mmCIF file with all atom_site columns, C-alpha atoms in Angstrom:
data_model
loop_
_atom_site.group_PDB
_atom_site.id
_atom_site.type_symbol
_atom_site.label_atom_id
_atom_site.label_alt_id
_atom_site.label_comp_id
_atom_site.label_asym_id
_atom_site.label_entity_id
_atom_site.label_seq_id
_atom_site.pdbx_PDB_ins_code
_atom_site.Cartn_x
_atom_site.Cartn_y
_atom_site.Cartn_z
_atom_site.occupancy
_atom_site.B_iso_or_equiv
_atom_site.pdbx_formal_charge
_atom_site.auth_seq_id
_atom_site.auth_comp_id
_atom_site.auth_asym_id
_atom_site.auth_atom_id
_atom_site.pdbx_PDB_model_num
ATOM 1  C CA . PRO H 1 1  ? 85.215  126.895 36.814 1.00 0.00 ? 1  PRO H CA 1
ATOM 2  C CA . LYS H 1 2  ? 88.768  126.916 35.562 1.00 0.00 ? 2  LYS H CA 1
ATOM 3  C CA . PRO H 1 3  ? 89.864  124.152 33.186 1.00 0.00 ? 3  PRO H CA 1
ATOM 4  C CA . PRO H 1 4  ? 91.845  121.245 34.650 1.00 0.00 ? 4  PRO H CA 1
ATOM 5  C CA . ALA H 1 5  ? 95.641  121.449 34.598 1.00 0.00 ? 5  ALA H CA 1
ATOM 6  C CA . PRO H 1 6  ? 97.390  119.631 31.741 1.00 0.00 ? 6  PRO H CA 1
ATOM 7  C CA . ALA H 1 7  ? 98.083  115.972 32.523 1.00 0.00 ? 7  ALA H CA 1
ATOM 8  C CA . ALA H 1 8  ? 101.856 116.501 32.478 1.00 0.00 ? 8  ALA H CA 1
ATOM 9  C CA . VAL H 1 9  ? 101.639 119.231 35.138 1.00 0.00 ? 9  VAL H CA 1
ATOM 10 C CA . THR H 1 10 ? 99.437  117.091 37.388 1.00 0.00 ? 10 THR H CA 1
ATOM 11 C CA . PHE H 1 11 ? 101.609 113.987 37.050 1.00 0.00 ? 11 PHE H CA 1
ATOM 12 C CA . ARG H 1 12 ? 104.886 115.905 37.466 1.00 0.00 ? 12 ARG H CA 1
ATOM 13 C CA . SER H 1 13 ? 103.599 117.436 40.703 1.00 0.00 ? 13 SER H CA 1
ATOM 14 C CA . ALA H 1 14 ? 102.499 114.058 42.109 1.00 0.00 ? 14 ALA H CA 1
ATOM 15 C CA . ILE H 1 15 ? 105.821 112.403 41.181 1.00 0.00 ? 15 ILE H CA 1
ATOM 16 C CA . GLU H 1 16 ? 107.924 115.254 42.609 1.00 0.00 ? 16 GLU H CA 1
ATOM 17 C CA . ARG H 1 17 ? 105.906 115.171 45.852 1.00 0.00 ? 17 ARG H CA 1
ATOM 18 C CA . ALA H 1 18 ? 106.444 111.392 46.179 1.00 0.00 ? 18 ALA H CA 1
ATOM 19 C CA . VAL H 1 19 ? 110.194 111.753 45.524 1.00 0.00 ? 19 VAL H CA 1
ATOM 20 C CA . GLN H 1 20 ? 110.415 114.473 48.207 1.00 0.00 ? 20 GLN H CA 1
ATOM 21 C CA . GLU H 1 21 ? 108.732 112.032 50.579 1.00 0.00 ? 21 GLU H CA 1
ATOM 22 C CA . GLY H 1 22 ? 111.438 109.446 49.864 1.00 0.00 ? 22 GLY H CA 1
ATOM 23 C CA . VAL H 1 23 ? 109.767 107.229 47.257 1.00 0.00 ? 23 VAL H CA 1
ATOM 24 C CA . ALA H 1 24 ? 112.150 106.176 44.464 1.00 0.00 ? 24 ALA H CA 1
ATOM 25 C CA . PRO H 1 25 ? 110.883 106.554 40.867 1.00 0.00 ? 25 PRO H CA 1
ATOM 26 C CA . ASP H 1 26 ? 111.570 102.842 40.267 1.00 0.00 ? 26 ASP H CA 1
ATOM 27 C CA . ASP H 1 27 ? 109.112 102.016 43.078 1.00 0.00 ? 27 ASP H CA 1
ATOM 28 C CA . MET H 1 28 ? 106.283 104.006 41.483 1.00 0.00 ? 28 MET H CA 1
ATOM 29 C CA . THR H 1 29 ? 103.886 103.243 38.651 1.00 0.00 ? 29 THR H CA 1
ATOM 30 C CA . LEU H 1 30 ? 101.836 105.892 36.902 1.00 0.00 ? 30 LEU H CA 1
ATOM 31 C CA . ARG H 1 31 ? 98.542  104.221 35.923 1.00 0.00 ? 31 ARG H CA 1
ATOM 32 C CA . LEU H 1 32 ? 96.950  106.286 33.180 1.00 0.00 ? 32 LEU H CA 1
ATOM 33 C CA . THR H 1 33 ? 93.652  106.338 31.388 1.00 0.00 ? 33 THR H CA 1
ATOM 34 C CA . LEU H 1 34 ? 93.986  106.019 27.631 1.00 0.00 ? 34 LEU H CA 1
ATOM 35 C CA . ARG H 1 35 ? 93.071  109.699 27.295 1.00 0.00 ? 35 ARG H CA 1
ATOM 36 C CA . ASP H 1 36 ? 95.745  110.847 29.765 1.00 0.00 ? 36 ASP H CA 1
ATOM 37 C CA . GLU H 1 37 ? 98.382  108.712 28.044 1.00 0.00 ? 37 GLU H CA 1
ATOM 38 C CA . ALA H 1 38 ? 97.520  110.223 24.666 1.00 0.00 ? 38 ALA H CA 1
ATOM 39 C CA . GLU H 1 39 ? 97.633  113.736 26.145 1.00 0.00 ? 39 GLU H CA 1
ATOM 40 C CA . LEU H 1 40 ? 101.007 113.063 27.752 1.00 0.00 ? 40 LEU H CA 1
ATOM 41 C CA . LYS H 1 41 ? 102.488 111.754 24.486 1.00 0.00 ? 41 LYS H CA 1
ATOM 42 C CA . ARG H 1 42 ? 101.256 114.800 22.531 1.00 0.00 ? 42 ARG H CA 1
ATOM 43 C CA . ASP H 1 43 ? 102.258 117.465 25.072 1.00 0.00 ? 43 ASP H CA 1
ATOM 44 C CA . ARG H 1 44 ? 104.940 119.587 23.389 1.00 0.00 ? 44 ARG H CA 1
ATOM 45 C CA . SER H 1 45 ? 105.847 121.269 26.691 1.00 0.00 ? 45 SER H CA 1
ATOM 46 C CA . ILE H 1 46 ? 107.444 118.033 27.971 1.00 0.00 ? 46 ILE H CA 1
ATOM 47 C CA . ALA H 1 47 ? 111.220 117.950 27.613 1.00 0.00 ? 47 ALA H CA 1
ATOM 48 C CA . VAL H 1 48 ? 112.596 115.096 25.532 1.00 0.00 ? 48 VAL H CA 1
ATOM 49 C CA . ASP H 1 49 ? 114.537 113.872 28.580 1.00 0.00 ? 49 ASP H CA 1
ATOM 50 C CA . ASP H 1 50 ? 111.348 113.657 30.706 1.00 0.00 ? 50 ASP H CA 1
ATOM 51 C CA . ILE H 1 51 ? 109.634 110.952 28.661 1.00 0.00 ? 51 ILE H CA 1
ATOM 52 C CA . SER H 1 52 ? 111.215 107.766 27.331 1.00 0.00 ? 52 SER H CA 1
ATOM 53 C CA . PHE H 1 53 ? 110.356 104.487 25.679 1.00 0.00 ? 53 PHE H CA 1
ATOM 54 C CA . ASP H 1 54 ? 112.555 101.438 26.229 1.00 0.00 ? 54 ASP H CA 1
ATOM 55 C CA . ALA H 1 55 ? 111.752 97.800  25.484 1.00 0.00 ? 55 ALA H CA 1
ATOM 56 C CA . GLY H 1 56 ? 108.070 98.660  25.096 1.00 0.00 ? 56 GLY H CA 1
ATOM 57 C CA . VAL H 1 57 ? 107.876 100.506 28.427 1.00 0.00 ? 57 VAL H CA 1
ATOM 58 C CA . MET H 1 58 ? 106.989 104.170 28.617 1.00 0.00 ? 58 MET H CA 1
ATOM 59 C CA . ARG H 1 59 ? 108.488 106.203 31.474 1.00 0.00 ? 59 ARG H CA 1
ATOM 60 C CA . PHE H 1 60 ? 107.692 109.721 32.619 1.00 0.00 ? 60 PHE H CA 1
ATOM 61 C CA . LEU H 1 61 ? 110.318 111.323 34.893 1.00 0.00 ? 61 LEU H CA 1
ATOM 62 C CA . GLY H 1 62 ? 111.740 107.832 35.421 1.00 0.00 ? 62 GLY H CA 1
ATOM 63 C CA . VAL H 1 63 ? 108.385 106.386 36.544 1.00 0.00 ? 63 VAL H CA 1
ATOM 64 C CA . LYS H 1 64 ? 106.943 103.405 34.663 1.00 0.00 ? 64 LYS H CA 1
ATOM 65 C CA . VAL H 1 65 ? 103.677 104.181 32.885 1.00 0.00 ? 65 VAL H CA 1
ATOM 66 C CA . ALA H 1 66 ? 100.922 101.556 32.682 1.00 0.00 ? 66 ALA H CA 1
ATOM 67 C CA . THR H 1 67 ? 98.001  102.419 30.424 1.00 0.00 ? 67 THR H CA 1
ATOM 68 C CA . GLY H 1 68 ? 94.363  101.386 30.444 1.00 0.00 ? 68 GLY H CA 1
ATOM 69 C CA . GLY H 1 69 ? 92.204  99.419  32.821 1.00 0.00 ? 69 GLY H CA 1
ATOM 70 C CA . VAL H 1 70 ? 91.569  102.424 35.087 1.00 0.00 ? 70 VAL H CA 1
ATOM 71 C CA . THR H 1 71 ? 88.768  104.986 35.142 1.00 0.00 ? 71 THR H CA 1
ATOM 72 C CA . ALA H 1 72 ? 90.987  107.666 36.698 1.00 0.00 ? 72 ALA H CA 1
ATOM 73 C CA . SER H 1 73 ? 94.748  108.088 36.479 1.00 0.00 ? 73 SER H CA 1
ATOM 74 C CA . THR H 1 74 ? 96.690  107.405 39.676 1.00 0.00 ? 74 THR H CA 1
ATOM 75 C CA . LEU H 1 75 ? 100.259 107.316 40.909 1.00 0.00 ? 75 LEU H CA 1
ATOM 76 C CA . GLU H 1 76 ? 101.075 104.110 42.766 1.00 0.00 ? 76 GLU H CA 1
ATOM 77 C CA . ARG H 1 77 ? 103.774 104.867 45.293 1.00 0.00 ? 77 ARG H CA 1
ATOM 78 C CA . GLY H 1 78 ? 105.246 101.472 46.129 1.00 0.00 ? 78 GLY H CA 1
ATOM 79 C CA . GLY H 1 79 ? 102.104 99.957  47.576 1.00 0.00 ? 79 GLY H CA 1
ATOM 80 C CA . SER H 1 80 ? 99.828  102.956 48.030 1.00 0.00 ? 80 SER H CA 1
ATOM 81 C CA . SER H 1 81 ? 97.862  104.852 45.428 1.00 0.00 ? 81 SER H CA 1
ATOM 82 C CA . GLU H 1 82 ? 97.401  108.598 45.064 1.00 0.00 ? 82 GLU H CA 1
ATOM 83 C CA . PRO H 1 83 ? 94.791  110.031 42.692 1.00 0.00 ? 83 PRO H CA 1
ATOM 84 C CA . THR H 1 84 ? 96.361  112.481 40.261 1.00 0.00 ? 84 THR H CA 1
ATOM 85 C CA . ALA H 1 85 ? 93.237  114.170 38.919 1.00 0.00 ? 85 ALA H CA 1
#
């Protein structure tokens, strides 16, 4: 079997799909496992503009990132949840 896609690729795809469907980035929350958060922070392929930290909040492509407390990373799309992995 082929290895899983990098976390950044998976999350970018899910966020872009939600935006195309009319969901605003401010209405989404990316709930990450601790492992996925660490991978996202270390990924050198991510543009500096794609990830930000402000007032203790991490954002990826404008979407708030919440870390921990989940067994699988998901993208919450303003009330619904979409598995990302």
